[in-house]
Short mmCIF file of C-alpha atoms and ligand atoms in Angstrom, two decimals:
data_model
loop_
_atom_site.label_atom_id
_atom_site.label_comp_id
_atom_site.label_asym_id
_atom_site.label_seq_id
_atom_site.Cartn_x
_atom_site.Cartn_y
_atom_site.Cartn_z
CA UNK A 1 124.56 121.25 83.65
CA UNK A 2 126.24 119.65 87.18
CA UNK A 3 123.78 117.00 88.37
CA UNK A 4 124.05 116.75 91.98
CA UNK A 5 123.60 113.01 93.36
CA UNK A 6 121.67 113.30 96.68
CA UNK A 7 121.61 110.20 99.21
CA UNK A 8 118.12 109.66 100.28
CA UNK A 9 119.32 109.36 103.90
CA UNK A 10 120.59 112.84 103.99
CA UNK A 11 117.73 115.02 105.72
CA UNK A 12 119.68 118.57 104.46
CA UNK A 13 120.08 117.76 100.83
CA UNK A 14 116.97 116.31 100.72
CA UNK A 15 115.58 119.58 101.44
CA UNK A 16 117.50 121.09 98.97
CA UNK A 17 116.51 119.09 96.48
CA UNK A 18 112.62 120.49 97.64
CA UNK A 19 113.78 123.81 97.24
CA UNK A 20 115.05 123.04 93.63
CA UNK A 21 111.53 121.10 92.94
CA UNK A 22 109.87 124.67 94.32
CA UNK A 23 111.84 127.07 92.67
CA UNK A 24 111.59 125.53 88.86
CA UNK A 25 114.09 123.22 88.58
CA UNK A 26 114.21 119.16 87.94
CA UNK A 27 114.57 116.51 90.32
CA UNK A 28 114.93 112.38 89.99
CA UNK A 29 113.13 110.81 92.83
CA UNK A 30 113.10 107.26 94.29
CA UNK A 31 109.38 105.58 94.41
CA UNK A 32 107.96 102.05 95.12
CA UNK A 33 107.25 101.84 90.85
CA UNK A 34 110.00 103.74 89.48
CA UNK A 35 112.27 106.63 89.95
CA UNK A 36 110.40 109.91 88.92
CA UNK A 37 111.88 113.28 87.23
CA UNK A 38 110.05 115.60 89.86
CA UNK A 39 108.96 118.96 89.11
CA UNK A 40 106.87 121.90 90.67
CA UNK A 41 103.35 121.04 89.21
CA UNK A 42 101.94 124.34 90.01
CA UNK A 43 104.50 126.16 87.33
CA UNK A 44 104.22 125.62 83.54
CA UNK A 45 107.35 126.34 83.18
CA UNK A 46 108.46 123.25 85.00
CA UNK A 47 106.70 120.63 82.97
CA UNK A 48 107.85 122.59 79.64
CA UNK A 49 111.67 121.67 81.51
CA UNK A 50 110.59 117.70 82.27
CA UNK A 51 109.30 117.13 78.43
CA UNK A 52 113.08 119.13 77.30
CA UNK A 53 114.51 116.90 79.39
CA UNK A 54 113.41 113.56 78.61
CA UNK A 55 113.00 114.18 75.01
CA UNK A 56 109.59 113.48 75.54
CA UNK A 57 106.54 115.04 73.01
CA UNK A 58 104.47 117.35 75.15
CA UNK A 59 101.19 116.46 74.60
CA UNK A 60 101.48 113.13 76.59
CA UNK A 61 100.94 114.46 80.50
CA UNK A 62 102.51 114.28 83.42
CA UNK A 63 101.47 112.51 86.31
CA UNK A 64 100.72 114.40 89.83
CA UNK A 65 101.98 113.19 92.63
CA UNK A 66 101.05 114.49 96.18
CA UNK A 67 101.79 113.42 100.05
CA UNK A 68 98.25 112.54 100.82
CA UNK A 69 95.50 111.39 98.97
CA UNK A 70 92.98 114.23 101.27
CA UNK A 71 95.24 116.38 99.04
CA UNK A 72 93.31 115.84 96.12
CA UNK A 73 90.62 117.77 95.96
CA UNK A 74 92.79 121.09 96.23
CA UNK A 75 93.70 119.87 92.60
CA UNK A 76 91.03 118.29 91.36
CA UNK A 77 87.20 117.37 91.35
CA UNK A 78 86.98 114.60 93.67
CA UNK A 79 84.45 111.58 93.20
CA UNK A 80 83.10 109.25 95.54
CA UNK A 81 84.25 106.14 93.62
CA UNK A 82 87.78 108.06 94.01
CA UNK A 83 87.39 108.15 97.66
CA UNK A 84 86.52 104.57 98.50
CA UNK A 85 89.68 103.34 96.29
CA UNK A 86 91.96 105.77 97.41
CA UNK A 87 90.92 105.11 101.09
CA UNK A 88 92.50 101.52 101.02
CA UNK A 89 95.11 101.57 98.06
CA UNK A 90 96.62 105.23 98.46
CA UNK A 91 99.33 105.48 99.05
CA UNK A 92 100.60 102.86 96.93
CA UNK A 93 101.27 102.20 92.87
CA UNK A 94 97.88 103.41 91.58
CA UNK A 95 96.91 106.59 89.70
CA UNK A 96 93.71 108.04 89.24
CA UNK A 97 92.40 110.30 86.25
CA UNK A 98 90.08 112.83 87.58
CA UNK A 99 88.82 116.39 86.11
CA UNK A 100 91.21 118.95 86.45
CA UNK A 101 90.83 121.55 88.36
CA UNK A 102 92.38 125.32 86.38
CA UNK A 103 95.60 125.20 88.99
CA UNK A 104 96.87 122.36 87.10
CA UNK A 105 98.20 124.54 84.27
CA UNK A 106 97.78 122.71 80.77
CA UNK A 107 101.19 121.79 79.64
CA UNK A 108 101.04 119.20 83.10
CA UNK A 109 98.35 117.24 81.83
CA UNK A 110 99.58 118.13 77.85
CA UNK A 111 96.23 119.78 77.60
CA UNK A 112 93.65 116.95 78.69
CA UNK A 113 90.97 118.66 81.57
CA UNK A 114 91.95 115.61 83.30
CA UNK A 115 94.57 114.74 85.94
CA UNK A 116 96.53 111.61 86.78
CA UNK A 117 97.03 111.51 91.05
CA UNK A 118 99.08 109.43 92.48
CA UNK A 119 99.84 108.74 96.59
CA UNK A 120 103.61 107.21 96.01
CA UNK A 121 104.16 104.61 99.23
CA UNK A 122 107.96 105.51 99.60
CA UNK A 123 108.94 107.42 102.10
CA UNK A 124 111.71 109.40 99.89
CA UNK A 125 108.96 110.03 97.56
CA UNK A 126 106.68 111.04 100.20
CA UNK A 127 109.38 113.31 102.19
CA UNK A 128 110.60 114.69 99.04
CA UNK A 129 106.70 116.03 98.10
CA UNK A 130 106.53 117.14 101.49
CA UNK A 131 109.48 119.12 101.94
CA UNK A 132 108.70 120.89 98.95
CA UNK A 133 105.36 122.01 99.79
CA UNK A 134 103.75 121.50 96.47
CA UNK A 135 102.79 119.03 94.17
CA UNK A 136 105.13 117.24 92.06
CA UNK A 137 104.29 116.29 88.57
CA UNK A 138 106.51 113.17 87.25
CA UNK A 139 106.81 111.37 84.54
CA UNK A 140 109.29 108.11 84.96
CA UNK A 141 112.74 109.19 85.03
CA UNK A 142 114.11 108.08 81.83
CA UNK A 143 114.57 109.45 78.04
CA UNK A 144 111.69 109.14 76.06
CA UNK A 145 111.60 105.38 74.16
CA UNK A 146 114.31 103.92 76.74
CA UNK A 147 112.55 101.32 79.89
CA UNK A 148 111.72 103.20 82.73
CA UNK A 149 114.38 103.88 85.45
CA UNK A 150 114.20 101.49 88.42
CA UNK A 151 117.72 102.20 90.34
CA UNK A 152 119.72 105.85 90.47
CA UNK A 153 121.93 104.39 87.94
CA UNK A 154 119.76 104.02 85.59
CA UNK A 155 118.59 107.31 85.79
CA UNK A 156 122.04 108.66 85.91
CA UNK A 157 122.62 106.82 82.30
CA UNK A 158 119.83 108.16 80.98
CA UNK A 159 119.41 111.63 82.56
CA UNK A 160 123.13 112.72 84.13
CA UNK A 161 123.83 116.60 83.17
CA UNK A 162 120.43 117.21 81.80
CA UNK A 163 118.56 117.31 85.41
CA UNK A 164 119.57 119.58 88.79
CA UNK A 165 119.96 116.36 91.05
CA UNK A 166 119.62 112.61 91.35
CA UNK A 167 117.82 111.42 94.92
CA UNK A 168 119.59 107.97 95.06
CA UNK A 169 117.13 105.74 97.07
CA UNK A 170 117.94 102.38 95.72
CA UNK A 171 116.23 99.99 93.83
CA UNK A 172 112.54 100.28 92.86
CA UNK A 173 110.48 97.95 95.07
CA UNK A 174 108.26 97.17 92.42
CA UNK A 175 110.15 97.95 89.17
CA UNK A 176 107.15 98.73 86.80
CA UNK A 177 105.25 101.79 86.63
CA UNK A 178 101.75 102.33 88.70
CA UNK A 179 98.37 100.88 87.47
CA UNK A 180 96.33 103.74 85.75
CA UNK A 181 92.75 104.13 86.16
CA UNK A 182 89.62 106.27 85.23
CA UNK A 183 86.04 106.23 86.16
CA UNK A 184 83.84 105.24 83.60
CA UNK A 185 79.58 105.49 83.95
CA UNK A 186 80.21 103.93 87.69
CA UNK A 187 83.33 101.34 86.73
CA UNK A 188 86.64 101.23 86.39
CA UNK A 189 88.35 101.23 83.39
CA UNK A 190 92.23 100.33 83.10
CA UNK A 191 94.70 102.19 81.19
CA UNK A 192 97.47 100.68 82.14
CA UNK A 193 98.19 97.39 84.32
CA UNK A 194 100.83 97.20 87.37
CA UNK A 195 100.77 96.29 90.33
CA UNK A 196 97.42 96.61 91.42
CA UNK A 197 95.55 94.60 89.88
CA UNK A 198 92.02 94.38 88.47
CA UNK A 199 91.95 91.15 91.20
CA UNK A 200 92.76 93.80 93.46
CA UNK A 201 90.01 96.47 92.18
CA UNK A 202 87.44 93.62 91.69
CA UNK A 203 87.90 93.16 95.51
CA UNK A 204 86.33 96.23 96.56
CA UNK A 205 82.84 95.89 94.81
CA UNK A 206 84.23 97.64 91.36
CA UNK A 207 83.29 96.24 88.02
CA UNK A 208 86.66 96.65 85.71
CA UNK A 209 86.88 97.16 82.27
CA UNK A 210 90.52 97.47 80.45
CA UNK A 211 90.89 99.56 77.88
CA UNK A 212 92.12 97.65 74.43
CA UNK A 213 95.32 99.33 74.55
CA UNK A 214 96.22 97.17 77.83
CA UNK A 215 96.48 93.96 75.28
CA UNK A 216 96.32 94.97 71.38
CA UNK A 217 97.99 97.12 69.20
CA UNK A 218 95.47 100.01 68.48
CA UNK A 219 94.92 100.83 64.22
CA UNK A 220 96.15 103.92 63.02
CA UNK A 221 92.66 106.70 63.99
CA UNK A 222 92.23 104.77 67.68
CA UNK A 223 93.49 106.74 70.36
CA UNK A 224 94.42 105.06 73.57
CA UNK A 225 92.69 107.16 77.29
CA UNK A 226 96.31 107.16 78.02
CA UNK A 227 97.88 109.16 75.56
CA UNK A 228 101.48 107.75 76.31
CA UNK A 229 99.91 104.51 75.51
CA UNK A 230 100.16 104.91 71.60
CA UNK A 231 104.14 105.34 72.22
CA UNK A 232 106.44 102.24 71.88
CA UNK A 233 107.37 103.19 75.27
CA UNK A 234 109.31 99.77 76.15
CA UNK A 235 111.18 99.16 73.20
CA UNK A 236 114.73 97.83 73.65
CA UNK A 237 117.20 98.20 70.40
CA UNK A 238 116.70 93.97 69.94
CA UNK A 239 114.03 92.39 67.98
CA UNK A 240 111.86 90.80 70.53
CA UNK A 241 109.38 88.31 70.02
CA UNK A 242 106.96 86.51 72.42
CA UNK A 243 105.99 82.80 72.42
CA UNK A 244 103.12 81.41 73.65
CA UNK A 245 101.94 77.94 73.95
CA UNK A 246 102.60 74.84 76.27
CA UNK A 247 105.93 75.53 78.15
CA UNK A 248 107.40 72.41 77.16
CA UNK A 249 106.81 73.90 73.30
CA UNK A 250 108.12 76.89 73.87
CA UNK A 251 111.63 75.66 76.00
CA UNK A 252 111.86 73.36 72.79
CA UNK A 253 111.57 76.12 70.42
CA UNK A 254 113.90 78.39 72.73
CA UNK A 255 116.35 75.90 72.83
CA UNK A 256 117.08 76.39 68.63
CA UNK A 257 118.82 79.29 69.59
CA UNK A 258 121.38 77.22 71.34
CA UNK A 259 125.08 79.16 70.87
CA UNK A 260 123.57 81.66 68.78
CA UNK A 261 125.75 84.92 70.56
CA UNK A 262 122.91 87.49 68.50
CA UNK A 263 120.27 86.13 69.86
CA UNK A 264 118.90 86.70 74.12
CA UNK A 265 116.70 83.71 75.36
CA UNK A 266 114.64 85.17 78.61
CA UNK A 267 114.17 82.11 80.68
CA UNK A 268 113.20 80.80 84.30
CA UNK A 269 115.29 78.89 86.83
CA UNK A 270 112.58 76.01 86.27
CA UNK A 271 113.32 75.66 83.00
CA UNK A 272 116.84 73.63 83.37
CA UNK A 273 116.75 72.74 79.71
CA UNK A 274 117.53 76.61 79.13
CA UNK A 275 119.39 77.74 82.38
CA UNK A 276 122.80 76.74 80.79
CA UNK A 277 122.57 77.91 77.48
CA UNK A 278 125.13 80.87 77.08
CA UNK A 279 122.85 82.96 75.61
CA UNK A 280 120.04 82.63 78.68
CA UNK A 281 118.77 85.46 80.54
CA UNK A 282 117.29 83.89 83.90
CA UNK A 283 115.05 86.10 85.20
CA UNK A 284 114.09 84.36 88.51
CA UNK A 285 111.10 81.85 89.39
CA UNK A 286 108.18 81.31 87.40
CA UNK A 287 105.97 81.50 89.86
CA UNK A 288 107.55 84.58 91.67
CA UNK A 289 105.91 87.01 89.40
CA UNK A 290 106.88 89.92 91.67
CA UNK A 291 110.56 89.17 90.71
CA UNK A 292 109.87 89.07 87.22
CA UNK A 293 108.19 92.31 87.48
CA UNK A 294 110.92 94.11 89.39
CA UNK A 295 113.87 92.41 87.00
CA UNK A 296 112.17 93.03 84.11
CA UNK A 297 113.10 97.04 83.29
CA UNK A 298 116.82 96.12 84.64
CA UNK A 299 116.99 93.20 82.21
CA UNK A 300 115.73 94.84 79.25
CA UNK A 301 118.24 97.58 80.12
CA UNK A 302 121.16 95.40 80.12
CA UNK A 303 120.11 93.84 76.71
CA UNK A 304 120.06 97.02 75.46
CA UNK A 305 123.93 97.59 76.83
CA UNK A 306 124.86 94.25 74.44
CA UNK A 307 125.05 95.53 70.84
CA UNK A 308 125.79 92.42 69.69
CA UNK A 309 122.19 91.14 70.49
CA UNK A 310 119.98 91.56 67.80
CA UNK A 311 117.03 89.15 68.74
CA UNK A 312 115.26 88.63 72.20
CA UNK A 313 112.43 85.80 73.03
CA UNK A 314 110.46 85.18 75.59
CA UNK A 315 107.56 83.28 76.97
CA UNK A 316 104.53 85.32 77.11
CA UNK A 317 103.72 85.49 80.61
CA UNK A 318 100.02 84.35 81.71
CA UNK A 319 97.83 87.57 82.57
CA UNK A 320 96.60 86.45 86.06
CA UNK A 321 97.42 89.43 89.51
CA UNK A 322 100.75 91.80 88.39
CA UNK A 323 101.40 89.45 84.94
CA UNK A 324 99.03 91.10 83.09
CA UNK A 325 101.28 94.25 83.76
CA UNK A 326 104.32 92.07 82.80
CA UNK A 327 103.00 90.81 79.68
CA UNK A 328 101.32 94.72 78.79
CA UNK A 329 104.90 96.06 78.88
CA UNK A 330 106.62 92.80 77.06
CA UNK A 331 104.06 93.09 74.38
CA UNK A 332 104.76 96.47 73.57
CA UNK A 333 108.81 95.78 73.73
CA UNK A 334 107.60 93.35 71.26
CA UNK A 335 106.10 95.48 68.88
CA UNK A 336 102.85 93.27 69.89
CA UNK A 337 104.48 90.34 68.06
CA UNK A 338 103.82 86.91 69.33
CA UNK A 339 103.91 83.00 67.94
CA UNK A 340 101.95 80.52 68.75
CA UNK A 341 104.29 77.59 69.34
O1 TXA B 401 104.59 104.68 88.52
C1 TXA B 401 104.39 105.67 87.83
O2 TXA B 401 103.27 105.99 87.40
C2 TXA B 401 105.61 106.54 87.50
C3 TXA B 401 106.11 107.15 88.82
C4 TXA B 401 107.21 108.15 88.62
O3 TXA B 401 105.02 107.71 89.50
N1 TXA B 401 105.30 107.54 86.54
C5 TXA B 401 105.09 107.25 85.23
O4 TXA B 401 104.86 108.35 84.44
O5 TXA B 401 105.11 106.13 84.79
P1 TXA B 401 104.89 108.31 82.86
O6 TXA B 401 104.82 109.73 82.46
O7 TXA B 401 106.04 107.54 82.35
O8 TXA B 401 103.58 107.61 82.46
C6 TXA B 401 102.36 108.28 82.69
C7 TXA B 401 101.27 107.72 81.86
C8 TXA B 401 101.37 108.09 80.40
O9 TXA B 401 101.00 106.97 79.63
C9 TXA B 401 100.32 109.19 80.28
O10 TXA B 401 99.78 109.25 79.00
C10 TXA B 401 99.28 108.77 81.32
O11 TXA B 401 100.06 108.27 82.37
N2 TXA B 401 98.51 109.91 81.84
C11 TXA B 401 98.94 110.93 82.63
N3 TXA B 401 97.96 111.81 82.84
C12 TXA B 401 96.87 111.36 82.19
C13 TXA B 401 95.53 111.83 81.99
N4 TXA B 401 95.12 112.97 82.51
N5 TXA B 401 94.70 111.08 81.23
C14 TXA B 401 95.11 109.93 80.69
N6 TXA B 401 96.35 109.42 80.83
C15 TXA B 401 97.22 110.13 81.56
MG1 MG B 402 107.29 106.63 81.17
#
């Protein structure tokens, strides 16, 4: 298949690319998390396309993604809990599960009576959902057990010749996938962390649980409320391995792997000790956590490029605002292993 690659600037291709969304076929989409693979959510047929596409088993649903959170109840049984959160952080990087309503066929929501909505911020995204005049379910645009997608490149590596067209809309603001939430007896319960944060939910009045998968590998018979959960979504071909601990014990135990050319040491412009090793990966300020979370996907990406790494380590990053996101999707690169240095 030819896999068109559509500017986001240009107003006419962008409403082709709507038409191909409406008529069936499969779209890559710019938003503030990640780039999406955009179909019509109202066809069955469309979603069966998306899981072909991305390799992807088809009992872990798609997300739907609308222009306007008022939008919601045409698709699904609104709550007032949904309303007061939606009314200050829609649109932005936040999906809600809410009972389905029977438009949503099955093979969206891989068969759950439940619905993930989501209010993207970006203005491709929102154009793009607009143009097209339905709703457009979306899983991240990437094959199924590579990082998510956060620039058209990426999604062009993964995706070119499978997919109709590629909206190129630059990088990924954010550059890890939205927080997931459901209602549970009057709170909210996390599925899975980004970048707004239980800090963020605790702000409005909501009591917030997060569901074990957030921080723990589940056993065997548990099954994550986010069936996509239980995948080792994040996993790059490396070894990875996360240290916690004192920084100063963890720098001195990163610093073993001094000149060793299989090895990836993830490090932080603060810690100089590391900076010049040849094998360090800097991924930006400690303290800029927003960085880390947007380099993150792009980093593990281009570890993945270097076959000659076999091992990655990292910090683990502290859990506080958007690093509990950060450290949900390193654990699970990780295979949930971490030392205690
Ligand atoms: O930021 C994002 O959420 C991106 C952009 C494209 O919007 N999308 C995304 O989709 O990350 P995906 O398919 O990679 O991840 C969706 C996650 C999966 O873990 C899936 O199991 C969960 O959402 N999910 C979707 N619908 C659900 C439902 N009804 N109940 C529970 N979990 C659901
Ligand atoms: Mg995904």
């Amino acid at each position: 298949m030819e896999t068109m690659i559509i500017p986001s600037e240009d107003d006419k291709q962008m409403r082709l690319a709507a038409q191909i969304i409406r008529e069936c076929g499969l779209v890559a989409f710019p938003t503030e998390t990640v780039y999406g693979l955009g179909a019509n959510a109202l066809m069955s047929g469309a979603a069966e396309k998306v899981y072909a596409a991305k390799g992807r088993p088809s009992d872990n649903p798609l997300i739907v993604h609308l222009h306007d959170a008022g939008e919601a109840e045409k698709y699904a049984h609104v709550t007032p809990l949904f309303d007061k959160i939606s009314s200050v952080y829609m649109p932005g990087p936040l999906t809600y599960i809410l009972k389905k309503k029977p438009v949503i066929p099955d093979s969206v929501t891989g068969g759950l009576d439940t619905v993930g909505i989501r209010v993207p911020k970006n203005e491709t995204a929102n154009k793009l959902i607009r143009y097209s005049g339905v709703p457009i379910a979306a899983p991240s645009a990437n094959l199924s057990g590579r990082p998510s997608t956060t620039a058209a490149a990426h999604v062009i590596a993964d995706l070119y010749g499978r997919i109709d067209a590629i909206i190129d809309g630059g990088e990924a603001e954010i550059g890890l996938e939205s927080t997931i939430i459901a209602e549970e007896n009057g709170s909210v319960r996390i599925l899975r962390p980004g970048a707004i944060t239980v800090e963020m939910l605790r702000d409005l009045g909501c009591e917030v649980t997060l569901d074990k998968a957030v921080t723990e590998r589940l056993s065997e018979n548990e099954r994550p409320l986010a069936p996509g959960m239980k995948y080792r979504h994040y996993a790059p071909r490396a070894e990875v391995t996360l240290l916690s601990g004192e920084t100063g014990s963890i720098n001195r135990y990163l610093l073993t792997f001094a000149g060793r050319s299989d090895t990836a040491v993830i490090c932080y412009c603060e810690d100089e000790e590391l900076t010049e090793l040849s094998n360090a990966y800097v991924i930006g300020d400690r303290k800029d956590k927003k960085n880390t979370a947007h380099r993150l996907f792009s980093l593990l990406r281009e570890l993945d490029g270097n076959s000659e790494i076999k091992y990655i380590y990292s910090s683990a990053p502290d859990t506080d605002g958007i690093g509990l996101a950060i450290f949900n999707r390193l654990v699970k690169a990780a295979g949930y292993r971490i030392i205690k240095v």
